[in-house]
CSV table of N, CA, C and O in Angstrom, one decimal:
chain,number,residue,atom,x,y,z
L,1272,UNK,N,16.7,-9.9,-5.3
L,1272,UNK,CA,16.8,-8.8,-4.3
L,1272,UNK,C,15.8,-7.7,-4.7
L,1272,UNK,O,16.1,-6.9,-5.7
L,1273,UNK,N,14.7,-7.4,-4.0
L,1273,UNK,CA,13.8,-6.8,-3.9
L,1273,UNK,C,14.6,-5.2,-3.7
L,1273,UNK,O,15.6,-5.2,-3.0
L,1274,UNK,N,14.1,-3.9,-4.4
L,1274,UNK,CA,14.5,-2.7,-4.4
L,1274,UNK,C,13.4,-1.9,-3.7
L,1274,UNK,O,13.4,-0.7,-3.5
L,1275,UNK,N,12.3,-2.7,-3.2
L,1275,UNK,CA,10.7,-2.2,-2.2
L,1275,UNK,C,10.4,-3.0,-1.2
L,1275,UNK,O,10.0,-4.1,-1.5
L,1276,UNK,N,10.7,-2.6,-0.1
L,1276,UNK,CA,10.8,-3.6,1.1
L,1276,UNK,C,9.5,-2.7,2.0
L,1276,UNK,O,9.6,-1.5,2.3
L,1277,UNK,N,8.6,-3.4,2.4
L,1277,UNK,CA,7.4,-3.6,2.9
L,1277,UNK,C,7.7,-3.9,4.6
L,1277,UNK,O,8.8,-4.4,4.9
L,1278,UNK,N,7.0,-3.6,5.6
L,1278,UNK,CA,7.2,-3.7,7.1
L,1278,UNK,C,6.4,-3.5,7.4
L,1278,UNK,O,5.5,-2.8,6.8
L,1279,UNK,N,6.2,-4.0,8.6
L,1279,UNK,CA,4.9,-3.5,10.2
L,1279,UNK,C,3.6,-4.6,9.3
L,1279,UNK,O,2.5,-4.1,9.3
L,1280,UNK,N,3.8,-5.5,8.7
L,1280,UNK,CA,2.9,-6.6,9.1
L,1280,UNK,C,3.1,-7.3,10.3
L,1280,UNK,O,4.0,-7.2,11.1
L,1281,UNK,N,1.8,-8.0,10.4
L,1281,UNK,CA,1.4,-8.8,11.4
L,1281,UNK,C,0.4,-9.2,11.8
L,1281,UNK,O,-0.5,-8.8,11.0
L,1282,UNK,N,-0.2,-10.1,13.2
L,1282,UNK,CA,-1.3,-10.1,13.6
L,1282,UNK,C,-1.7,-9.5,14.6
L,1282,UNK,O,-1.2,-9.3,15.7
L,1283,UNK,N,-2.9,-9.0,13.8
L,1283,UNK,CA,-4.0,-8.0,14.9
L,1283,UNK,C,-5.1,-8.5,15.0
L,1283,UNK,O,-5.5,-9.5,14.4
L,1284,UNK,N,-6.1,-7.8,16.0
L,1284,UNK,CA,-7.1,-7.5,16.8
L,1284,UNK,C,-8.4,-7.0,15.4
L,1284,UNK,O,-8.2,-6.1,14.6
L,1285,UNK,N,-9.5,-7.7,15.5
L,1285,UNK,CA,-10.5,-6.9,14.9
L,1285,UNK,C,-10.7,-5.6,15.6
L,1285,UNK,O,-10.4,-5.5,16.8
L,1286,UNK,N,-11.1,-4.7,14.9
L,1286,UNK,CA,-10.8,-2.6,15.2
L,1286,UNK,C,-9.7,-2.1,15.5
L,1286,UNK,O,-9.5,-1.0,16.1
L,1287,UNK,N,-8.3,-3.1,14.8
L,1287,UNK,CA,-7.3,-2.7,15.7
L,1287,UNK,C,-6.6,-1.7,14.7
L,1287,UNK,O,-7.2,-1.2,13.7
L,1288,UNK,N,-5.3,-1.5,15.1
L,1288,UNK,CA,-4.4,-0.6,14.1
L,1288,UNK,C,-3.5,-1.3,13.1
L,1288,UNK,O,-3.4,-2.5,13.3
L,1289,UNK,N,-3.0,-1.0,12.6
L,1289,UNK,CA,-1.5,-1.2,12.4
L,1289,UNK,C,-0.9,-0.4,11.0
L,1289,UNK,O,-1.6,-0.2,9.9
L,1290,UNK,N,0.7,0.2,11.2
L,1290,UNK,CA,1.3,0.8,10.1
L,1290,UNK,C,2.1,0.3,9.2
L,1290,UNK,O,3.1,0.0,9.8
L,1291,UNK,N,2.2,0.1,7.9
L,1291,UNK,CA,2.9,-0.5,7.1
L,1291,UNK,C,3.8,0.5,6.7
L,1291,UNK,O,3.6,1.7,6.7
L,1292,UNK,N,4.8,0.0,6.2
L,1292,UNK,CA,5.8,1.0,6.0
L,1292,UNK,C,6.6,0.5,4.4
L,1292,UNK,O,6.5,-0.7,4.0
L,1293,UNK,N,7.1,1.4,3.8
L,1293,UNK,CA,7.7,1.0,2.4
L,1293,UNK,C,8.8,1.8,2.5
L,1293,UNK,O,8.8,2.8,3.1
L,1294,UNK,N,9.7,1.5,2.1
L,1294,UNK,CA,11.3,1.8,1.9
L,1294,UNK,C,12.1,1.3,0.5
L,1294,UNK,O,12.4,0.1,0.3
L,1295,UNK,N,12.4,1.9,-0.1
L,1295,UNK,CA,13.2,1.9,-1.1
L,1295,UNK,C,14.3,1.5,-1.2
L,1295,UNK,O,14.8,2.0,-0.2
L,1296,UNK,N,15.6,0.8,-2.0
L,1296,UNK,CA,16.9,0.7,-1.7
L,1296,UNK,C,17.5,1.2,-3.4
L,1296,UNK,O,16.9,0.9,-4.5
L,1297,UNK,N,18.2,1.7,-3.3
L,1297,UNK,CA,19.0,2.1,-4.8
L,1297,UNK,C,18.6,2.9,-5.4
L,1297,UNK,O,19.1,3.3,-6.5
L,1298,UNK,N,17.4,3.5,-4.9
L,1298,UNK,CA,16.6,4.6,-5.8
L,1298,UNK,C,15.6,5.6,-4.8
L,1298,UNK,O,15.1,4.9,-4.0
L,1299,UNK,N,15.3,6.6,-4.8
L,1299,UNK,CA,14.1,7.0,-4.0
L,1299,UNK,C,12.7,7.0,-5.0
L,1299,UNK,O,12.7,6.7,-6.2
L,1300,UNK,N,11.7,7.2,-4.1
L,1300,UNK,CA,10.6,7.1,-4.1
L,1300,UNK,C,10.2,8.8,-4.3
L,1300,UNK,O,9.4,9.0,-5.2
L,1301,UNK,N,10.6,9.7,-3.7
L,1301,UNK,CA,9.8,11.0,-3.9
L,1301,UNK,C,9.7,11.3,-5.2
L,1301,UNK,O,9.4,12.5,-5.3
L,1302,UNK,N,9.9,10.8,-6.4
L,1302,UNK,CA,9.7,11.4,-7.7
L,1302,UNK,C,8.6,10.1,-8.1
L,1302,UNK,O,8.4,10.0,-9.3
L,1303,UNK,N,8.0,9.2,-7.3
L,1303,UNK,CA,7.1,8.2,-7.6
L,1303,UNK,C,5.9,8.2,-7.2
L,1303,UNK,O,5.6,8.6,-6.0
L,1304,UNK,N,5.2,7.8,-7.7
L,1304,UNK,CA,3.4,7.6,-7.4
L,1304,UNK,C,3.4,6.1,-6.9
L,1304,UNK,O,3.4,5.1,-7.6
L,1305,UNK,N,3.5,6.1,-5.5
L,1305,UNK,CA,3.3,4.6,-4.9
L,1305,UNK,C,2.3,3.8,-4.3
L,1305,UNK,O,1.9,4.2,-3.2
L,1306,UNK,N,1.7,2.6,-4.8
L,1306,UNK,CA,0.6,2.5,-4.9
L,1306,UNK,C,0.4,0.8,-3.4
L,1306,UNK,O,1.1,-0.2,-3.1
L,1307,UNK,N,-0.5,1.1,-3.2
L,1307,UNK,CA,-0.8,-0.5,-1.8
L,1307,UNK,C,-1.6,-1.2,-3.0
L,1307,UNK,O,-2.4,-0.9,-3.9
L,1308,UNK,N,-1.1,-2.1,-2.5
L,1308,UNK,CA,-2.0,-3.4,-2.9
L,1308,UNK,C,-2.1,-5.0,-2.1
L,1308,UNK,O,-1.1,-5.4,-1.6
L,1309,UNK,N,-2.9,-5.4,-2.0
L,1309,UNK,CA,-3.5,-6.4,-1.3
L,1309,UNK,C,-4.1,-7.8,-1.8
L,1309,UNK,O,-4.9,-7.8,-2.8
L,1310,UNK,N,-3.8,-9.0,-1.3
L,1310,UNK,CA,-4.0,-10.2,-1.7
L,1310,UNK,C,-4.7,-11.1,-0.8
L,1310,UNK,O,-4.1,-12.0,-0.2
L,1311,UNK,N,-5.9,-11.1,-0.8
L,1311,UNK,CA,-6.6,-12.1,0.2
L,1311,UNK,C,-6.6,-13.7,-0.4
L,1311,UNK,O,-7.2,-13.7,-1.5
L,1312,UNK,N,-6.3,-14.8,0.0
L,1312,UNK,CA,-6.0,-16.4,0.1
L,1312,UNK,C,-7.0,-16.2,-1.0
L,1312,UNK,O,-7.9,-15.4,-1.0
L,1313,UNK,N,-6.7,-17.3,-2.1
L,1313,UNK,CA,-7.7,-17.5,-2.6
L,1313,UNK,C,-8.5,-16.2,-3.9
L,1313,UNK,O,-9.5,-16.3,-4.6
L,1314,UNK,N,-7.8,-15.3,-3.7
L,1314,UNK,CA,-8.4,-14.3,-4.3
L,1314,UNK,C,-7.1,-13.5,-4.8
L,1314,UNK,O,-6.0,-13.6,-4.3
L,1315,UNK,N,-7.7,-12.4,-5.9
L,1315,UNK,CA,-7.3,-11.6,-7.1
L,1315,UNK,C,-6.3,-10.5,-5.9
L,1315,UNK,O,-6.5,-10.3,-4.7
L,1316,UNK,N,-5.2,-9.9,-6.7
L,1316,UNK,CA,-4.3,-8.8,-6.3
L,1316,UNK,C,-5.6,-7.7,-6.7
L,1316,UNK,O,-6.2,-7.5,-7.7
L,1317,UNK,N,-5.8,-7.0,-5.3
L,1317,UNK,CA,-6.8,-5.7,-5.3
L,1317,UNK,C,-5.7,-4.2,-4.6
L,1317,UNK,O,-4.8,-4.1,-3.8
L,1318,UNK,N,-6.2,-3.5,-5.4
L,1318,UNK,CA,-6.4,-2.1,-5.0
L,1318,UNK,C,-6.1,-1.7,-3.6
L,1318,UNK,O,-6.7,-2.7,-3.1
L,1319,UNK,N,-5.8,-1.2,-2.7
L,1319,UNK,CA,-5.8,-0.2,-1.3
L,1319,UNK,C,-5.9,0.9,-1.9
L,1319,UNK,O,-6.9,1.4,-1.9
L,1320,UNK,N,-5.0,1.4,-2.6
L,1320,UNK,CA,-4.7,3.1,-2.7
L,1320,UNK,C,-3.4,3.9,-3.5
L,1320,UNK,O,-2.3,3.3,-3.5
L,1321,UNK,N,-3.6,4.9,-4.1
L,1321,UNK,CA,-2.7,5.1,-4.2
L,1321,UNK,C,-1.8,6.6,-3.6
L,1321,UNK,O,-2.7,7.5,-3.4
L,1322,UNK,N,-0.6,7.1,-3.3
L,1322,UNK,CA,-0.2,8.5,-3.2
L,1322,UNK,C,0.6,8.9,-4.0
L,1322,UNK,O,1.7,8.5,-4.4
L,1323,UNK,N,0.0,10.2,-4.4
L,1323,UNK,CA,1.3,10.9,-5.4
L,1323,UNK,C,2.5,11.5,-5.4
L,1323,UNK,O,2.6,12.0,-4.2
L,1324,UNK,N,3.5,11.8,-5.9
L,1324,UNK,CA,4.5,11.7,-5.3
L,1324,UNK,C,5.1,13.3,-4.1
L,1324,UNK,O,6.1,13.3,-3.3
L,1325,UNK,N,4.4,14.0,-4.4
L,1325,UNK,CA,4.3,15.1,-3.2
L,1325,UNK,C,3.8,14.3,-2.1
L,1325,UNK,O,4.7,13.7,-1.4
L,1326,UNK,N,3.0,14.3,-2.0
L,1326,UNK,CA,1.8,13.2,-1.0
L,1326,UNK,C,1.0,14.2,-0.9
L,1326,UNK,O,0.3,14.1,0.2
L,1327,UNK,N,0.6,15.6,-1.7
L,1327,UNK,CA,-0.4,15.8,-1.4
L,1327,UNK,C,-1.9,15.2,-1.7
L,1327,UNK,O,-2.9,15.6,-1.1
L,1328,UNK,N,-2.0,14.6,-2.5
L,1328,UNK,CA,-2.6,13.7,-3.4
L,1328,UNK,C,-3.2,12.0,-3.0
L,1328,UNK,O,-2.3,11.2,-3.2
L,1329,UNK,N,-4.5,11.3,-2.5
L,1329,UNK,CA,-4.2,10.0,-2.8
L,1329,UNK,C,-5.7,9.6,-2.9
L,1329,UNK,O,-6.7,10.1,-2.5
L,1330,UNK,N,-5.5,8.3,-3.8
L,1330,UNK,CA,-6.1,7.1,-3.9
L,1330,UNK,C,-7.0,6.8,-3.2
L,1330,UNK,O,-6.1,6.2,-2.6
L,1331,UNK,N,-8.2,6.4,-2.5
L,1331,UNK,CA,-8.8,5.4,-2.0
L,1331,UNK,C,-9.6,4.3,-2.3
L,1331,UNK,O,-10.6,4.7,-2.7
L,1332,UNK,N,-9.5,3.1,-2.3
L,1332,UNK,CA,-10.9,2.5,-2.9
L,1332,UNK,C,-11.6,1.9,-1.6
L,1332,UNK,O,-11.2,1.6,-0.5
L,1333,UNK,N,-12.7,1.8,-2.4
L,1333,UNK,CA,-13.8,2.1,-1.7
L,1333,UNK,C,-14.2,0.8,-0.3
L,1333,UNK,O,-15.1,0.6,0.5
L,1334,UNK,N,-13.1,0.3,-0.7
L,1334,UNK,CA,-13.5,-1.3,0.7
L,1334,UNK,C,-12.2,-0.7,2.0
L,1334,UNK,O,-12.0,-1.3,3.1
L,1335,UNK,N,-11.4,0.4,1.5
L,1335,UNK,CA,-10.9,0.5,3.1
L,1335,UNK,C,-11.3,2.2,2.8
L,1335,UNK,O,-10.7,2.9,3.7
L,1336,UNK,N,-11.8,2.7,2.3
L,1336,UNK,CA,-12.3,4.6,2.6
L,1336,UNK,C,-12.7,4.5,4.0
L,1336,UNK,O,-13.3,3.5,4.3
L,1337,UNK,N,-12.2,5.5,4.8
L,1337,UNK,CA,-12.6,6.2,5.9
L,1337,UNK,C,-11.9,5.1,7.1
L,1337,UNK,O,-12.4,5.0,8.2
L,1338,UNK,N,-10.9,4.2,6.5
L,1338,UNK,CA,-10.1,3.5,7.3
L,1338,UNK,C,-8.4,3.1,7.3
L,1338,UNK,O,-7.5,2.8,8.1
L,1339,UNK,N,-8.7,3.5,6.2
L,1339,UNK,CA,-6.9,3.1,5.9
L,1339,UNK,C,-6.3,4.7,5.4
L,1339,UNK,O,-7.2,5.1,4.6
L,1340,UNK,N,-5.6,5.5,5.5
L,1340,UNK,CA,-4.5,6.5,4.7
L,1340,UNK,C,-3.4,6.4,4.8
L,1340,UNK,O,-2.6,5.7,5.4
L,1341,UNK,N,-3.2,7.6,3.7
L,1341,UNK,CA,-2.1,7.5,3.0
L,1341,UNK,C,-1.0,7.9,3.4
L,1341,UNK,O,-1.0,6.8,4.0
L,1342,UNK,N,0.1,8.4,3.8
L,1342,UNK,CA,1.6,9.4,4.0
L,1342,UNK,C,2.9,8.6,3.5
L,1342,UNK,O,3.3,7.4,3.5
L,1343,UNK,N,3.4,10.1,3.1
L,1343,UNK,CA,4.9,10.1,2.9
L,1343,UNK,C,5.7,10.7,4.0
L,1343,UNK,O,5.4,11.5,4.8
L,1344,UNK,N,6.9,10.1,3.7
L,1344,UNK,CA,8.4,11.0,4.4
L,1344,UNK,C,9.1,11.1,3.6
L,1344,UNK,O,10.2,10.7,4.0
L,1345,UNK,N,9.1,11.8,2.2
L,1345,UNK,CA,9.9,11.8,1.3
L,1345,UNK,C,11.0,12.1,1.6
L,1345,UNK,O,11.6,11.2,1.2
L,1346,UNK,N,11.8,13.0,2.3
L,1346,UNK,CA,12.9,13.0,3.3
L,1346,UNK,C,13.9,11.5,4.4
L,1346,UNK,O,15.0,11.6,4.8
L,1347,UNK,N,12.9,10.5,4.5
L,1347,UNK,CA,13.2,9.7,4.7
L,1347,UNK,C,12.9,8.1,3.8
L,1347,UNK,O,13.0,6.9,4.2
L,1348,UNK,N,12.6,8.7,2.5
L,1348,UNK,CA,12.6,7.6,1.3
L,1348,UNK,C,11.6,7.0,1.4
L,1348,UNK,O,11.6,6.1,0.6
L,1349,UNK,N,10.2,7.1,2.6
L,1349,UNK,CA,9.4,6.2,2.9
L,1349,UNK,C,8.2,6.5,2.8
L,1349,UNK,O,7.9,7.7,2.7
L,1350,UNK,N,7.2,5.6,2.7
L,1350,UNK,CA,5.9,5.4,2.4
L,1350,UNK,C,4.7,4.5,3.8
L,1350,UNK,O,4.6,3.3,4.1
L,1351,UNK,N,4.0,5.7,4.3
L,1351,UNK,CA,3.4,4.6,4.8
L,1351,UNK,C,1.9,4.6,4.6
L,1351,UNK,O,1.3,5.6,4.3
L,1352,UNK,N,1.3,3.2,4.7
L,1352,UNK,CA,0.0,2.7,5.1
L,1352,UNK,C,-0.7,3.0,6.4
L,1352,UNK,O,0.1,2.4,7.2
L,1353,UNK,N,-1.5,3.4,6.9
L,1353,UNK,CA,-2.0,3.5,7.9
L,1353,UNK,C,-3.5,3.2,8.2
L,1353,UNK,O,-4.5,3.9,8.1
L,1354,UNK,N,-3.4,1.8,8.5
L,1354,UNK,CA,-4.9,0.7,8.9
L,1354,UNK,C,-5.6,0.8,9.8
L,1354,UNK,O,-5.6,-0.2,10.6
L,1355,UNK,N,-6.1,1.6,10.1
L,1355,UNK,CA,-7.4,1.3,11.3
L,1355,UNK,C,-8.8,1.0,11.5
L,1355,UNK,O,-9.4,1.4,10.5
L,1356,UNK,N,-9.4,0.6,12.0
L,1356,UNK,CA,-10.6,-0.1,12.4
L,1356,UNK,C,-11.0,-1.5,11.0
L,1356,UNK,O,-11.9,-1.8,10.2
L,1357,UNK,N,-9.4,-2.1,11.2
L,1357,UNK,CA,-9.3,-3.7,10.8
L,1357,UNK,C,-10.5,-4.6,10.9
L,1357,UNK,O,-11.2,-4.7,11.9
L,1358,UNK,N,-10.5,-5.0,9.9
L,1358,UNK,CA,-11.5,-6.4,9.9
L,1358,UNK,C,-11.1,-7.6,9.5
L,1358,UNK,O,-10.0,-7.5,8.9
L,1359,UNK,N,-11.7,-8.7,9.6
L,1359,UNK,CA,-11.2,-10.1,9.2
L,1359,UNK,C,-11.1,-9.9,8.0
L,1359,UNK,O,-10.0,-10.1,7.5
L,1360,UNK,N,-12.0,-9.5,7.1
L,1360,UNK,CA,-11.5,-9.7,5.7
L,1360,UNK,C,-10.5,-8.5,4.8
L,1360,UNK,O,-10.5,-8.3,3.6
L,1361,UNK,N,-9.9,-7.9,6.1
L,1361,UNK,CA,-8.6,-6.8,5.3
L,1361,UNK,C,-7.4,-8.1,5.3
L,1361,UNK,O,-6.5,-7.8,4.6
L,1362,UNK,N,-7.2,-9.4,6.1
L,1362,UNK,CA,-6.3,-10.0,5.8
L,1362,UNK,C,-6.2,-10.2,4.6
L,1362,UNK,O,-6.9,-10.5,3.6
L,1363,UNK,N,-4.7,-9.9,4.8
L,1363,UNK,CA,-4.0,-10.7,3.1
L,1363,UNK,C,-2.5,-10.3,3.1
L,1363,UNK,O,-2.0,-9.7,4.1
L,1364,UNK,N,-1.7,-10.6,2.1
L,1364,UNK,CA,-0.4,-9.6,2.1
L,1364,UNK,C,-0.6,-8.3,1.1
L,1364,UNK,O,-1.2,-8.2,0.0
L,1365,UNK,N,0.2,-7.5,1.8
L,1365,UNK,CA,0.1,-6.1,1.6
L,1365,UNK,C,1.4,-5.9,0.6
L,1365,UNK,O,2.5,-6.5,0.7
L,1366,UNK,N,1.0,-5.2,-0.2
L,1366,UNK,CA,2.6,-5.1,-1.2
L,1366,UNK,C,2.4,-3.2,-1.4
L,1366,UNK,O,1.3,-2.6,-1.3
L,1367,UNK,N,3.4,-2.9,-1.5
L,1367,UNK,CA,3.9,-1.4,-1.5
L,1367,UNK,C,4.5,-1.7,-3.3
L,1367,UNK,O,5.3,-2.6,-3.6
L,1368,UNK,N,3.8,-0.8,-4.4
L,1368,UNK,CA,4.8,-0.7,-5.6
L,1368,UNK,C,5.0,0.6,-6.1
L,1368,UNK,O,4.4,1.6,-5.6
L,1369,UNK,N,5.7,0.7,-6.9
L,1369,UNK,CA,6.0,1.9,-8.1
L,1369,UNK,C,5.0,1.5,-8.9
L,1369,UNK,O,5.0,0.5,-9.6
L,1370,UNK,N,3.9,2.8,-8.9
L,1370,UNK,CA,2.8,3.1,-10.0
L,1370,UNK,C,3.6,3.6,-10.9
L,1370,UNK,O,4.7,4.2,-10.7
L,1371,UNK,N,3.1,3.4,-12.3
L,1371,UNK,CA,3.8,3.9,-13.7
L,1371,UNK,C,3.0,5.5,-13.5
L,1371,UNK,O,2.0,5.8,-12.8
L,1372,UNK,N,3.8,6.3,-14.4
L,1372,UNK,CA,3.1,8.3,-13.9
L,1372,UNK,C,3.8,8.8,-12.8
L,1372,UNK,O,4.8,8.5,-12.2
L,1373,UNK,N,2.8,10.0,-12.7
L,1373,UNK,CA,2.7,10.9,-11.9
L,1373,UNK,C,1.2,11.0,-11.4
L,1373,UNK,O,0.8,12.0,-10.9
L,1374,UNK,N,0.4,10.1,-11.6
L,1374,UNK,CA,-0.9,10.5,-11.4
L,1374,UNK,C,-2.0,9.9,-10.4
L,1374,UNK,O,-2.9,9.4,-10.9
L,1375,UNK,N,-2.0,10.0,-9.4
L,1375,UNK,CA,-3.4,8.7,-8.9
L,1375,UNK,C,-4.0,8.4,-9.6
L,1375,UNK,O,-4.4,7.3,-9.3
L,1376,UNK,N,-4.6,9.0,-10.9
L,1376,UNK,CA,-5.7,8.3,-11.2
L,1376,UNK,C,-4.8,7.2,-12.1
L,1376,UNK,O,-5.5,7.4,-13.1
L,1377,UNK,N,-3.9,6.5,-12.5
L,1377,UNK,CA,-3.2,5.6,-12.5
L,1377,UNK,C,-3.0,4.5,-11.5
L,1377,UNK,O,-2.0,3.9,-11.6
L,1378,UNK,N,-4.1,4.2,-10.4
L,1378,UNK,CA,-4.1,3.7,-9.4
L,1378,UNK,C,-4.2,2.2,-9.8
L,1378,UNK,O,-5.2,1.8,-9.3
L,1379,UNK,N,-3.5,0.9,-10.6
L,1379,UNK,CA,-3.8,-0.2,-10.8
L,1379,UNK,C,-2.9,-1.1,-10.4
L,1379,UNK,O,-1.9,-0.6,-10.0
L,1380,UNK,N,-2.9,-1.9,-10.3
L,1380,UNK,CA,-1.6,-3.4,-10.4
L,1380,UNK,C,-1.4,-3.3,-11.7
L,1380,UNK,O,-0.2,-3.2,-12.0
L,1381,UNK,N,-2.6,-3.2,-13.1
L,1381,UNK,CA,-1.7,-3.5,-14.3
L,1381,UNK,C,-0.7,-2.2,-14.2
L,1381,UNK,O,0.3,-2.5,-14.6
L,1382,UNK,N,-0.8,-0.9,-13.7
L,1382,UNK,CA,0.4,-0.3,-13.8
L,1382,UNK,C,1.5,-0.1,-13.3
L,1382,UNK,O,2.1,1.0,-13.3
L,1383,UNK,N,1.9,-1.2,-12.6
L,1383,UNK,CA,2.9,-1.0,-11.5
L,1383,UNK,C,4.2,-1.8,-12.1
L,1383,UNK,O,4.3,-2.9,-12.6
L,1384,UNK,N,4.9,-0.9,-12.0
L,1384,UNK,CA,6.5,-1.2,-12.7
L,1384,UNK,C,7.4,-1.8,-11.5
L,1384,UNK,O,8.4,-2.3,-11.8
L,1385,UNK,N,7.1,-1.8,-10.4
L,1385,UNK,CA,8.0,-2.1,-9.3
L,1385,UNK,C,7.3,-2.6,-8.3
L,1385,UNK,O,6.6,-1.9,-7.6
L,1386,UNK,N,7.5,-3.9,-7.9
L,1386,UNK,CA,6.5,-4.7,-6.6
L,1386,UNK,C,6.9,-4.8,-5.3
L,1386,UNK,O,7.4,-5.9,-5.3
L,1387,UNK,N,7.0,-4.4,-4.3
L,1387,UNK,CA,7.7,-5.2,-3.3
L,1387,UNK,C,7.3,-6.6,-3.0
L,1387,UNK,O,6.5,-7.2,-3.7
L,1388,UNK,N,8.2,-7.0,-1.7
L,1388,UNK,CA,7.7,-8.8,-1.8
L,1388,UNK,C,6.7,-9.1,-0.8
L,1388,UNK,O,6.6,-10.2,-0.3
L,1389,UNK,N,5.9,-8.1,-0.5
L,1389,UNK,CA,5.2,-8.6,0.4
L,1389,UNK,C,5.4,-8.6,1.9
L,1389,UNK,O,6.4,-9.1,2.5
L,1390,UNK,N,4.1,-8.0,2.4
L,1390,UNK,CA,4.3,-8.3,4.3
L,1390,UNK,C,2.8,-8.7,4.5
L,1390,UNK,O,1.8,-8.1,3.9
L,1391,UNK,N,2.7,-10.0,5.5
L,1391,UNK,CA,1.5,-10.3,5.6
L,1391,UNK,C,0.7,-9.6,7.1
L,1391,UNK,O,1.3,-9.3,8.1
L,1392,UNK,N,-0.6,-9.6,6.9
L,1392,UNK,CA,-1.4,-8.5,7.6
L,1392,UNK,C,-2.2,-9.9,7.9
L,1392,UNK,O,-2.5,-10.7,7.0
L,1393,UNK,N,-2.7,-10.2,9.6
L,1393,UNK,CA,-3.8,-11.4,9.5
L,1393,UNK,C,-4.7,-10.3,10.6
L,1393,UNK,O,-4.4,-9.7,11.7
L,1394,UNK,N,-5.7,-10.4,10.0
L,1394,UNK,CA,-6.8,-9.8,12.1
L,1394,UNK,C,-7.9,-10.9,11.6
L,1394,UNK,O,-8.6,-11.2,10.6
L,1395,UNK,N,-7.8,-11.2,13.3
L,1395,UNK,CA,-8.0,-12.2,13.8
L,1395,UNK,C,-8.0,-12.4,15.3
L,1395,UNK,O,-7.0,-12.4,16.1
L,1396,UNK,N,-9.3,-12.6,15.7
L,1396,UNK,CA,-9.3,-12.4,17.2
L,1396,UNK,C,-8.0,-13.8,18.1
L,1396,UNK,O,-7.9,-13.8,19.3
């Protein structure tokens, strides 16, 4: 039983949108640094981003900058991803975790204390 539940995958449109969403169960998130991460077939758990736990604060790396951001609803326990102008090779599954800290620049998979299970993202005409 997953305590990070992931949503709003799916299949899209090359330039399209789409919002991923994270939600917590048993615990909140506003005292956490929560971090995206991504898995394309065939290839290594990478980086999206990370936000800190205000949300004034976040993460980018440099293969979705000026395409994907960050937000919170700390108020509503939630975390979202926000994807736009998709490409074929942003497919993969998207995972939402608990970064270890308070800090973005802690932005890694090795520091992630809590994973969700995953929602898969395909664009694809």
């Amino acid at each position: 039983q997953s305590q990070l539940v992931e949503s709003g995958g799916g299949l899209v449109q090359p330039e399209g949108s789409l919002r991923l969403s994270c939600s917590a169960s048993g615990f909140t998130l506003n005292s956490r640094t929560i971090g995206w991460f991504r898995q394309a077939p065939g290839k290594e758990r990478e980086g999206v981003g990370c936000i800190d736990s205000s949300g004034s604060s976040a993460r980018v790396f440099d293969s979705v900058k000026g395409r994907f951001t960050f937000s919170r609803d700390n108020a509503k326990n939630t975390v979202y991803l926000h994807m736009n102008s998709l490409k074929p090779e942003d497919t993969g599954v998207y995972f939402c975790a608990v970064v270890r800290g308070n800090s973005i620049f802690y932005c890694s998979k090795y520091e992630v204390t809590d994973w969700g299970q995953g929602t898969q993202v395909t664009v694809s005409s």
